[in-house]
C-alpha cells in the first residue's frame, strides 16, 4: 500500500476544510470533499486502504473538535467500510450506482453530523444545507466519475467546439 | 516466521478490523491521553500549515483594507490641509489689509474674484458683488498693493472690473515725489507705461507713481507702481517711463471696491 497518495488526500481534505470550502461554497452550501474522497477510495481501492484511510481521515477531521473525535472516527470509518462492501456487490461500470452510493454516503454523513452537533432545527438544516450540499457533492463526483470513465475528455470537449 | 505470515495473510481482514476497533476504543476510553495526543499530532501536521496560510491571507486582506482606508483618510486630510493652508494665506492677506487706510471719504467693500478675463495678460475680472451690494459703474477697485481698476459693468449679483492692464483703461497719475502729472496706460507689447511727461521732468528709478485724482474716477494717492526705466529721446518734448506695477495681476484674489461716503 502506497502511503504518500493517501497523505496527499488527507492534506487535500484539510486544505479544503480550512481554506477552500469557504471560497467554493455556493450560498453557504459546501462541497463535502471528505466523503467524496472516502467514497472514491471505497469504490476503487482495497478494503484495507478504505478502512485505514477512513480511520485516519476521522482522526484528522475530529482533531478540530476533540470532543467529537470518536463520532467522526466511527462514522467516517463505517462509511468507508460500507462503501467498500457495497462496491463489491454493485456494478461499478454503472454511473448511476456510483452516484447513488456517493449521494447516500454524503447524505448519511451530513444527517448524522447535524443530529450530533447542529443546534438548529433539523428540517431547516436538511433543506437549507444537507440536500443542496449532497447535490453539490454529487455533481462534482459525477464529473469525476465521467472523467475517470473517459466519458469526458479533452478531445471530446474540443470536438464539441 | 512462515506460520506468522500465513496467519497474517489469512486473517488480514480480521486484523484490520481488530486494529481499527482497538484504536477507536482507545480514542473513546482514554479521553485525557490518546485523544489529545492524536488531536495534537493531526493538528500540528495537517491543520497548522493551512491555518497559518489562512491567517496570512486574512492578514494580507486586512492590511490591504487598512491600506485602502488609510489612503482615503490621507486624501481627505490632504484636502483639508490644502483648504487650511489656503485659509491661512487668505487670513494673512486680510490681516495685512487691516493696516490699509482707504482714501478719505471712501470706504472699502471687500469682493472676491469669480473669473479673470485674459488676453495674454488679465484685462478684466468678474467679482461676486453687484447692484444688490451698491456696486456702481466707475467705482475704483484696489487690493492691498494698490490700484487694480474700475467697475465697468454691473449686474445684480456680479460686476465686471476693467483692470488697469486693459489698454483701453488709462489712468491719470503723478509722480509722488515731484508731483508731475502723466498718463499711465498698459501696452501688451511694452508693459505699463507712464507717459505724457515733460522731457525735463525730474524722475528716478524707483520713484512711486500714484493716481492723481483727476478725471473724477480714481481718488488721488492710490499706488500704481514704481519707475522701472526711463526713455528720453533727443528732440522729443515728452519722455516715457516704464513702470513696474505694484499689483501682480496674475495673482490677484481679494479686491476692494472703493465706495464714496457722502459727507
CSV table of C-alpha atoms in Angstrom, one decimal:
chain,number,residue,atom,x,y,z
A,1,UNK,CA,0.0,0.0,0.0
A,2,UNK,CA,1.5,3.3,-1.0
A,3,UNK,CA,1.2,5.9,1.8
A,4,UNK,CA,2.1,9.1,0.0
A,5,UNK,CA,-1.0,9.5,-2.2
A,6,UNK,CA,-3.2,9.0,0.9
A,7,UNK,CA,-1.2,11.6,2.9
A,8,UNK,CA,-1.8,13.9,0.0
A,9,UNK,CA,-5.5,13.1,0.1
A,10,UNK,CA,-5.5,13.9,3.8
A,11,UNK,CA,-3.7,17.2,3.1
A,12,UNK,CA,-6.2,18.0,0.4
A,13,UNK,CA,-9.1,17.3,2.8
A,14,UNK,CA,-7.6,19.6,5.5
A,15,UNK,CA,-6.8,22.3,2.9
A,16,UNK,CA,-10.4,22.1,1.7
A,17,UNK,CA,-11.9,22.3,5.1
A,18,UNK,CA,-9.8,25.2,6.3
A,19,UNK,CA,-9.3,27.3,3.2
A,20,UNK,CA,-11.1,26.1,0.1
A,21,UNK,CA,-14.6,25.3,1.4
A,22,UNK,CA,-15.4,28.9,2.1
A,23,UNK,CA,-14.2,30.0,-1.3
A,24,UNK,CA,-16.0,27.4,-3.4
A,25,UNK,CA,-19.2,27.4,-1.3
A,26,UNK,CA,-22.4,28.5,-3.1
A,27,UNK,CA,-24.7,30.5,-0.9
A,28,UNK,CA,-23.4,28.7,2.2
A,29,UNK,CA,-23.7,25.2,0.6
A,30,UNK,CA,-20.4,23.4,0.9
A,31,UNK,CA,-18.8,20.6,-1.0
A,32,UNK,CA,-18.3,17.5,1.1
A,33,UNK,CA,-14.8,16.6,-0.2
A,34,UNK,CA,-14.1,14.3,2.7
A,35,UNK,CA,-16.9,11.9,1.9
A,36,UNK,CA,-16.3,12.3,-1.8
A,37,UNK,CA,-12.7,11.1,-1.3
A,38,UNK,CA,-13.8,8.3,1.1
A,39,UNK,CA,-16.3,7.1,-1.4
A,40,UNK,CA,-13.8,7.2,-4.3
A,41,UNK,CA,-11.3,5.2,-2.2
A,42,UNK,CA,-14.0,2.8,-1.1
A,43,UNK,CA,-15.2,2.2,-4.6
A,44,UNK,CA,-11.9,1.8,-6.3
A,45,UNK,CA,-9.3,0.7,-3.7
A,46,UNK,CA,-9.0,-2.3,-1.4
A,47,UNK,CA,-10.8,-2.8,1.9
A,48,UNK,CA,-7.6,-2.3,3.9
A,49,UNK,CA,-6.9,1.0,2.2
A,50,UNK,CA,-10.5,2.1,2.7
A,51,UNK,CA,-10.7,1.2,6.3
A,52,UNK,CA,-7.3,2.7,7.3
A,53,UNK,CA,-7.9,5.9,5.3
A,54,UNK,CA,-11.4,6.2,6.9
A,55,UNK,CA,-9.8,5.9,10.3
A,56,UNK,CA,-7.0,8.4,9.6
A,57,UNK,CA,-9.5,10.9,8.0
A,58,UNK,CA,-11.8,10.6,11.0
A,59,UNK,CA,-8.9,11.3,13.4
A,60,UNK,CA,-7.7,14.3,11.4
A,61,UNK,CA,-11.2,15.8,10.9
A,62,UNK,CA,-12.0,15.1,14.5
A,63,UNK,CA,-8.9,16.8,15.7
A,64,UNK,CA,-10.5,20.2,15.1
A,65,UNK,CA,-13.0,19.3,17.9
A,66,UNK,CA,-11.6,16.6,20.2
A,67,UNK,CA,-14.9,16.0,22.0
A,68,UNK,CA,-16.4,14.7,18.7
A,69,UNK,CA,-13.4,12.8,17.6
A,70,UNK,CA,-14.8,9.3,18.4
A,71,UNK,CA,-18.0,10.1,16.5
A,72,UNK,CA,-16.1,11.4,13.4
A,73,UNK,CA,-13.8,8.3,13.5
A,74,UNK,CA,-16.8,5.9,13.9
A,75,UNK,CA,-19.0,7.5,11.2
A,76,UNK,CA,-16.3,8.0,8.6
A,77,UNK,CA,-14.8,4.6,9.1
A,78,UNK,CA,-18.2,2.9,8.9
A,79,UNK,CA,-19.0,4.8,5.7
A,80,UNK,CA,-15.6,3.8,4.2
A,81,UNK,CA,-16.2,0.1,5.1
A,82,UNK,CA,-19.8,0.3,4.0
A,83,UNK,CA,-18.9,1.8,0.6
A,84,UNK,CA,-16.3,-0.9,0.1
A,85,UNK,CA,-18.9,-3.6,1.0
A,86,UNK,CA,-21.4,-2.1,-1.3
A,87,UNK,CA,-18.9,-1.6,-4.1
A,88,UNK,CA,-18.2,-5.3,-4.2
A,89,UNK,CA,-21.9,-6.0,-4.7
A,90,UNK,CA,-22.8,-3.4,-7.4
A,91,UNK,CA,-21.9,-3.0,-11.0
A,92,UNK,CA,-19.1,-0.4,-10.9
A,93,UNK,CA,-19.4,0.1,-14.6
A,94,UNK,CA,-22.8,1.8,-14.0
A,95,UNK,CA,-22.5,5.5,-13.4
A,96,UNK,CA,-25.9,5.6,-11.6
A,97,UNK,CA,-24.8,3.1,-9.0
A,98,UNK,CA,-21.7,5.0,-8.1
A,99,UNK,CA,-23.7,8.2,-7.9
A,100,UNK,CA,-26.3,6.6,-5.6
A,101,UNK,CA,-23.5,5.3,-3.4
A,102,UNK,CA,-22.0,8.8,-3.2
A,103,UNK,CA,-25.3,10.6,-2.7
A,104,UNK,CA,-26.4,8.2,0.1
A,105,UNK,CA,-22.9,8.4,1.8
A,106,UNK,CA,-22.9,12.2,1.8
A,107,UNK,CA,-26.5,12.4,2.9
A,108,UNK,CA,-26.0,9.9,5.7
A,109,UNK,CA,-22.8,11.6,7.0
A,110,UNK,CA,-24.4,15.1,6.9
A,111,UNK,CA,-27.6,13.8,8.7
A,112,UNK,CA,-25.6,12.1,11.4
A,113,UNK,CA,-23.3,15.0,11.9
A,114,UNK,CA,-26.2,17.5,12.0
A,115,UNK,CA,-28.0,15.3,14.5
A,116,UNK,CA,-24.9,15.2,16.7
A,117,UNK,CA,-23.7,18.8,16.5
A,118,UNK,CA,-26.3,21.1,14.9
A,119,UNK,CA,-28.1,23.4,17.2
A,120,UNK,CA,-30.6,24.5,14.5
A,121,UNK,CA,-33.8,22.8,13.7
A,122,UNK,CA,-33.1,19.6,11.8
A,123,UNK,CA,-35.6,20.2,9.0
A,124,UNK,CA,-34.2,23.6,8.3
A,125,UNK,CA,-30.6,22.2,8.2
A,126,UNK,CA,-31.9,19.3,6.0
A,127,UNK,CA,-33.5,21.6,3.4
A,128,UNK,CA,-31.0,24.5,3.6
A,129,UNK,CA,-27.7,22.7,3.8
A,130,UNK,CA,-27.8,18.9,3.7
A,131,UNK,CA,-29.8,18.3,0.5
A,132,UNK,CA,-28.1,21.1,-1.5
A,133,UNK,CA,-24.7,20.1,-0.1
A,134,UNK,CA,-25.4,16.5,-1.2
A,135,UNK,CA,-26.4,17.7,-4.7
A,136,UNK,CA,-23.3,19.8,-5.0
A,137,UNK,CA,-21.0,17.0,-3.9
A,138,UNK,CA,-22.8,14.5,-6.2
A,139,UNK,CA,-22.4,17.0,-9.1
A,140,UNK,CA,-18.6,17.2,-8.5
A,141,UNK,CA,-18.5,13.4,-8.0
A,142,UNK,CA,-20.4,12.9,-11.2
A,143,UNK,CA,-17.9,15.0,-13.1
A,144,UNK,CA,-15.1,13.0,-11.6
A,145,UNK,CA,-16.7,9.6,-12.5
A,146,UNK,CA,-17.3,10.8,-16.0
A,147,UNK,CA,-13.7,11.9,-16.4
A,148,UNK,CA,-12.5,8.6,-14.8
A,149,UNK,CA,-14.6,6.5,-17.1
A,150,UNK,CA,-13.3,8.5,-20.1
A,151,UNK,CA,-16.8,9.9,-21.0
A,152,UNK,CA,-15.5,13.4,-20.6
A,153,UNK,CA,-12.1,14.1,-22.1
A,154,UNK,CA,-10.2,17.0,-23.6
A,155,UNK,CA,-10.6,15.6,-27.1
A,156,UNK,CA,-14.4,15.3,-26.6
A,157,UNK,CA,-14.7,18.8,-25.3
A,158,UNK,CA,-12.5,20.1,-28.2
A,159,UNK,CA,-14.8,18.2,-30.6
A,160,UNK,CA,-17.8,20.0,-29.2
A,161,UNK,CA,-16.5,23.4,-30.1
B,1,UNK,CA,8.0,-16.8,10.8
B,2,UNK,CA,6.3,-18.6,8.0
B,3,UNK,CA,3.4,-19.6,10.2
B,4,UNK,CA,3.1,-15.9,11.3
B,5,UNK,CA,3.0,-14.7,7.7
B,6,UNK,CA,0.4,-17.3,6.8
B,7,UNK,CA,-1.8,-16.4,9.8
B,8,UNK,CA,-1.4,-12.7,9.0
B,9,UNK,CA,-2.4,-13.1,5.3
B,10,UNK,CA,-5.3,-15.4,6.1
B,11,UNK,CA,-6.7,-13.1,8.8
B,12,UNK,CA,-5.8,-9.8,7.3
B,13,UNK,CA,-9.3,-8.6,7.2
B,14,UNK,CA,-9.9,-9.6,10.8
B,15,UNK,CA,-6.6,-7.9,11.9
B,16,UNK,CA,-7.5,-4.7,10.1
B,17,UNK,CA,-10.9,-4.5,11.8
B,18,UNK,CA,-9.4,-5.5,15.1
B,19,UNK,CA,-6.8,-2.8,15.0
B,20,UNK,CA,-9.3,-0.2,13.9
B,21,UNK,CA,-11.7,-1.2,16.7
B,22,UNK,CA,-8.8,-1.1,19.2
B,23,UNK,CA,-7.8,2.4,18.1
B,24,UNK,CA,-11.4,3.5,18.2
B,25,UNK,CA,-11.8,2.1,21.7
B,26,UNK,CA,-8.6,3.8,22.8
B,27,UNK,CA,-9.8,7.1,21.5
B,28,UNK,CA,-13.1,6.7,23.2
B,29,UNK,CA,-11.9,5.4,26.5
B,30,UNK,CA,-8.7,7.4,27.1
B,31,UNK,CA,-10.1,10.8,26.6
B,32,UNK,CA,-7.3,12.5,28.5
B,33,UNK,CA,-4.3,10.9,26.9
B,34,UNK,CA,-4.9,9.3,23.5
B,35,UNK,CA,-7.4,11.8,22.1
B,36,UNK,CA,-5.2,14.9,22.9
B,37,UNK,CA,-2.1,13.1,21.6
B,38,UNK,CA,-3.8,12.2,18.3
B,39,UNK,CA,-5.5,15.5,18.1
B,40,UNK,CA,-2.3,17.5,18.6
B,41,UNK,CA,-0.4,15.4,16.1
B,42,UNK,CA,-3.2,15.8,13.5
B,43,UNK,CA,-3.5,19.5,14.2
B,44,UNK,CA,0.3,20.2,14.0
B,45,UNK,CA,0.8,18.1,10.9
B,46,UNK,CA,-2.3,18.7,8.9
B,47,UNK,CA,-4.2,21.7,10.2
B,48,UNK,CA,-1.5,24.1,11.4
B,49,UNK,CA,0.2,24.8,8.0
B,50,UNK,CA,-3.2,25.6,6.4
B,51,UNK,CA,-4.4,27.6,9.4
B,52,UNK,CA,-1.2,29.7,9.1
B,53,UNK,CA,-1.7,30.1,5.4
B,54,UNK,CA,-5.3,31.2,6.0
B,55,UNK,CA,-4.2,33.6,8.8
B,56,UNK,CA,-1.6,35.0,6.4
B,57,UNK,CA,-4.2,35.5,3.6
B,58,UNK,CA,-6.6,37.1,6.0
B,59,UNK,CA,-3.9,39.3,7.5
B,60,UNK,CA,-3.0,40.4,3.9
B,61,UNK,CA,-6.6,41.2,3.2
B,62,UNK,CA,-6.8,43.2,6.4
B,63,UNK,CA,-3.6,45.0,5.5
B,64,UNK,CA,-5.0,45.8,2.1
B,65,UNK,CA,-8.2,47.0,3.6
B,66,UNK,CA,-6.3,49.2,6.1
B,67,UNK,CA,-4.2,50.5,3.3
B,68,UNK,CA,-7.2,51.5,1.3
B,69,UNK,CA,-8.8,53.2,4.4
B,70,UNK,CA,-5.6,55.0,5.2
B,71,UNK,CA,-5.3,56.2,1.6
B,72,UNK,CA,-8.8,57.6,1.8
B,73,UNK,CA,-8.1,59.2,5.1
B,74,UNK,CA,-4.8,60.7,3.7
B,75,UNK,CA,-6.7,62.1,0.7
B,76,UNK,CA,-9.3,63.7,2.9
B,77,UNK,CA,-6.6,65.0,5.3
B,78,UNK,CA,-4.5,66.4,2.3
B,79,UNK,CA,-7.7,68.1,1.0
B,80,UNK,CA,-8.4,69.6,4.4
B,81,UNK,CA,-4.8,70.7,4.8
B,82,UNK,CA,-4.8,72.4,1.4
B,83,UNK,CA,-8.0,74.2,2.5
B,84,UNK,CA,-6.4,75.2,5.8
B,85,UNK,CA,-3.2,76.4,4.0
B,86,UNK,CA,-5.4,78.4,1.6
B,87,UNK,CA,-7.4,79.8,4.6
B,88,UNK,CA,-4.1,80.8,6.3
B,89,UNK,CA,-2.9,82.6,3.2
B,90,UNK,CA,-6.3,84.4,3.0
B,91,UNK,CA,-6.1,85.2,6.7
B,92,UNK,CA,-2.6,86.7,6.2
B,93,UNK,CA,-3.7,88.8,3.3
B,94,UNK,CA,-6.7,90.1,5.2
B,95,UNK,CA,-4.5,90.8,8.2
B,96,UNK,CA,-2.1,92.8,6.0
B,97,UNK,CA,-5.1,94.7,4.6
B,98,UNK,CA,-6.2,95.6,8.1
B,99,UNK,CA,-3.4,98.1,8.2
B,100,UNK,CA,-4.6,99.7,4.9
B,101,UNK,CA,-6.3,103.1,5.2
B,102,UNK,CA,-8.8,103.9,2.5
B,103,UNK,CA,-8.7,107.3,1.0
B,104,UNK,CA,-10.6,110.0,2.8
B,105,UNK,CA,-14.4,109.9,2.2
B,106,UNK,CA,-14.2,106.4,0.9
B,107,UNK,CA,-15.0,103.0,2.5
B,108,UNK,CA,-13.9,99.7,1.2
B,109,UNK,CA,-16.3,96.9,0.1
B,110,UNK,CA,-14.5,93.5,0.0
B,111,UNK,CA,-15.2,91.4,-3.0
B,112,UNK,CA,-13.9,88.1,-4.4
B,113,UNK,CA,-12.9,87.4,-8.0
B,114,UNK,CA,-15.2,84.9,-9.7
B,115,UNK,CA,-13.3,84.8,-13.0
B,116,UNK,CA,-10.5,86.6,-14.8
B,117,UNK,CA,-10.7,87.6,-18.4
B,118,UNK,CA,-7.4,87.0,-20.2
B,119,UNK,CA,-5.8,88.3,-23.3
B,120,UNK,CA,-2.2,87.3,-22.7
B,121,UNK,CA,-2.5,89.2,-19.5
B,122,UNK,CA,-5.6,89.7,-17.4
B,123,UNK,CA,-7.6,92.7,-18.6
B,124,UNK,CA,-10.9,92.2,-16.8
B,125,UNK,CA,-12.2,90.4,-13.7
B,126,UNK,CA,-15.7,89.4,-12.7
B,127,UNK,CA,-16.4,89.9,-9.0
B,128,UNK,CA,-19.1,88.5,-6.7
B,129,UNK,CA,-21.0,91.7,-5.9
B,130,UNK,CA,-23.3,93.8,-7.9
B,131,UNK,CA,-26.1,96.3,-7.7
B,132,UNK,CA,-27.6,94.4,-4.8
B,133,UNK,CA,-24.5,95.4,-2.8
B,134,UNK,CA,-24.5,99.0,-4.0
B,135,UNK,CA,-21.8,98.5,-6.6
B,136,UNK,CA,-21.9,101.1,-9.3
B,137,UNK,CA,-20.1,101.8,-12.6
B,138,UNK,CA,-16.8,103.6,-12.4
B,139,UNK,CA,-16.1,102.8,-8.8
B,140,UNK,CA,-12.4,102.3,-8.2
B,141,UNK,CA,-11.1,98.9,-7.3
B,142,UNK,CA,-8.0,98.2,-5.3
B,143,UNK,CA,-6.2,95.5,-3.5
B,144,UNK,CA,-3.7,95.7,-0.6
B,145,UNK,CA,-0.9,96.7,-3.1
B,146,UNK,CA,-2.6,99.5,-4.9
B,147,UNK,CA,-4.9,100.4,-7.8
B,148,UNK,CA,-6.4,97.5,-9.7
B,149,UNK,CA,-9.0,99.1,-12.0
B,150,UNK,CA,-12.6,100.3,-12.1
B,151,UNK,CA,-16.1,98.9,-12.3
B,152,UNK,CA,-17.1,98.7,-15.9
B,153,UNK,CA,-20.3,96.7,-15.9
B,154,UNK,CA,-22.8,96.0,-13.1
B,155,UNK,CA,-25.3,93.1,-12.8
B,156,UNK,CA,-27.5,92.4,-9.8
B,157,UNK,CA,-25.0,89.9,-8.2
B,158,UNK,CA,-21.9,90.3,-10.3
B,159,UNK,CA,-19.8,93.1,-11.7
B,160,UNK,CA,-17.0,93.4,-14.2
B,161,UNK,CA,-13.8,95.2,-13.3
B,162,UNK,CA,-11.8,96.8,-16.0
B,163,UNK,CA,-8.2,96.3,-14.9
B,164,UNK,CA,-5.6,99.0,-15.5
B,165,UNK,CA,-3.9,96.4,-17.6
B,166,UNK,CA,-6.6,96.8,-20.2
B,167,UNK,CA,-5.1,99.1,-22.9
B,168,UNK,CA,-8.4,101.0,-23.1
B,169,UNK,CA,-8.1,101.9,-19.5
B,170,UNK,CA,-5.8,104.9,-19.0
B,171,UNK,CA,-5.3,106.4,-15.5
B,172,UNK,CA,-4.3,110.0,-14.8
B,173,UNK,CA,-1.3,109.7,-12.4
B,174,UNK,CA,1.5,111.7,-10.9
B,175,UNK,CA,5.0,111.1,-9.5
B,176,UNK,CA,4.6,111.0,-5.8
B,177,UNK,CA,7.8,113.0,-5.2
B,178,UNK,CA,7.9,115.6,-7.9
B,179,UNK,CA,4.1,115.8,-8.3
B,180,UNK,CA,4.3,115.9,-12.0
B,181,UNK,CA,1.3,114.6,-14.0
B,182,UNK,CA,1.2,112.0,-16.7
B,183,UNK,CA,-1.0,109.1,-18.0
B,184,UNK,CA,-0.5,105.5,-17.0
B,185,UNK,CA,-1.5,103.0,-19.7
B,186,UNK,CA,-0.8,99.5,-20.4
B,187,UNK,CA,0.6,98.3,-23.7
B,188,UNK,CA,0.6,94.5,-24.2
B,189,UNK,CA,4.0,94.7,-26.1
B,190,UNK,CA,5.8,97.2,-23.9
B,191,UNK,CA,4.1,96.8,-20.5
B,192,UNK,CA,2.9,99.5,-18.2
B,193,UNK,CA,4.0,103.0,-19.3
B,194,UNK,CA,3.8,106.4,-17.7
B,195,UNK,CA,3.9,108.9,-20.5
B,196,UNK,CA,3.0,112.4,-21.5
B,197,UNK,CA,5.6,113.6,-19.0
B,198,UNK,CA,7.6,116.7,-19.9
B,199,UNK,CA,11.1,115.9,-21.1
B,200,UNK,CA,12.7,118.0,-18.3
B,201,UNK,CA,10.7,116.2,-15.6
B,202,UNK,CA,12.9,115.0,-12.7
B,203,UNK,CA,12.5,111.3,-12.3
B,204,UNK,CA,14.5,108.5,-10.9
B,205,UNK,CA,14.3,104.7,-10.9
B,206,UNK,CA,12.2,103.5,-8.0
B,207,UNK,CA,10.0,106.6,-7.8
B,208,UNK,CA,6.5,105.9,-6.8
B,209,UNK,CA,3.6,106.6,-9.2
B,210,UNK,CA,0.2,107.3,-7.7
B,211,UNK,CA,-3.2,108.2,-9.0
B,212,UNK,CA,-3.6,112.0,-9.5
B,213,UNK,CA,-7.3,112.3,-8.6
B,214,UNK,CA,-8.0,114.0,-12.0
B,215,UNK,CA,-10.8,112.6,-14.1
B,216,UNK,CA,-13.2,112.0,-11.2
B,217,UNK,CA,-12.9,108.3,-11.1
B,218,UNK,CA,-9.9,107.4,-9.1
B,219,UNK,CA,-9.2,109.2,-5.8
B,220,UNK,CA,-5.7,110.7,-5.6
B,221,UNK,CA,-2.9,108.9,-3.8
B,222,UNK,CA,-3.6,105.3,-4.9
B,223,UNK,CA,-0.4,103.5,-5.5
B,224,UNK,CA,0.1,102.3,-9.1
B,225,UNK,CA,3.7,101.3,-9.5
B,226,UNK,CA,7.3,102.3,-9.3
B,227,UNK,CA,9.6,103.6,-12.1
B,228,UNK,CA,11.5,100.8,-13.7
B,229,UNK,CA,13.2,102.6,-16.6
B,230,UNK,CA,13.2,105.9,-18.4
B,231,UNK,CA,13.4,106.6,-22.1
B,232,UNK,CA,14.3,110.1,-23.2
B,233,UNK,CA,14.6,110.7,-27.0
B,234,UNK,CA,16.5,113.7,-28.1
B,235,UNK,CA,14.3,116.3,-29.7
B,236,UNK,CA,11.2,114.9,-28.1
B,237,UNK,CA,9.3,117.1,-25.8
B,238,UNK,CA,7.8,114.2,-23.8
B,239,UNK,CA,9.5,111.3,-22.1
B,240,UNK,CA,8.2,107.8,-21.5
B,241,UNK,CA,8.7,105.8,-18.3
B,242,UNK,CA,8.3,102.1,-17.9
B,243,UNK,CA,6.6,101.2,-14.7
B,244,UNK,CA,6.7,98.1,-12.5
B,245,UNK,CA,3.2,97.6,-11.2
B,246,UNK,CA,2.7,97.2,-7.5
B,247,UNK,CA,-0.1,94.7,-8.2
B,248,UNK,CA,0.7,91.3,-9.6
B,249,UNK,CA,-2.4,90.9,-11.9
B,250,UNK,CA,-1.8,87.2,-12.4
B,251,UNK,CA,-2.2,86.6,-8.7
B,252,UNK,CA,-5.0,89.0,-7.6
B,253,UNK,CA,-7.6,87.4,-5.3
B,254,UNK,CA,-9.3,89.6,-2.8
B,255,UNK,CA,-10.3,93.0,-4.2
B,256,UNK,CA,-11.9,96.0,-2.5
B,257,UNK,CA,-14.3,98.4,-4.2
B,258,UNK,CA,-14.0,102.0,-3.0
B,259,UNK,CA,-17.4,103.4,-2.2
B,260,UNK,CA,-17.6,107.1,-1.7
B,261,UNK,CA,-19.1,108.1,1.6
B,262,UNK,CA,-21.4,111.1,1.4
B,263,UNK,CA,-20.1,113.9,3.6
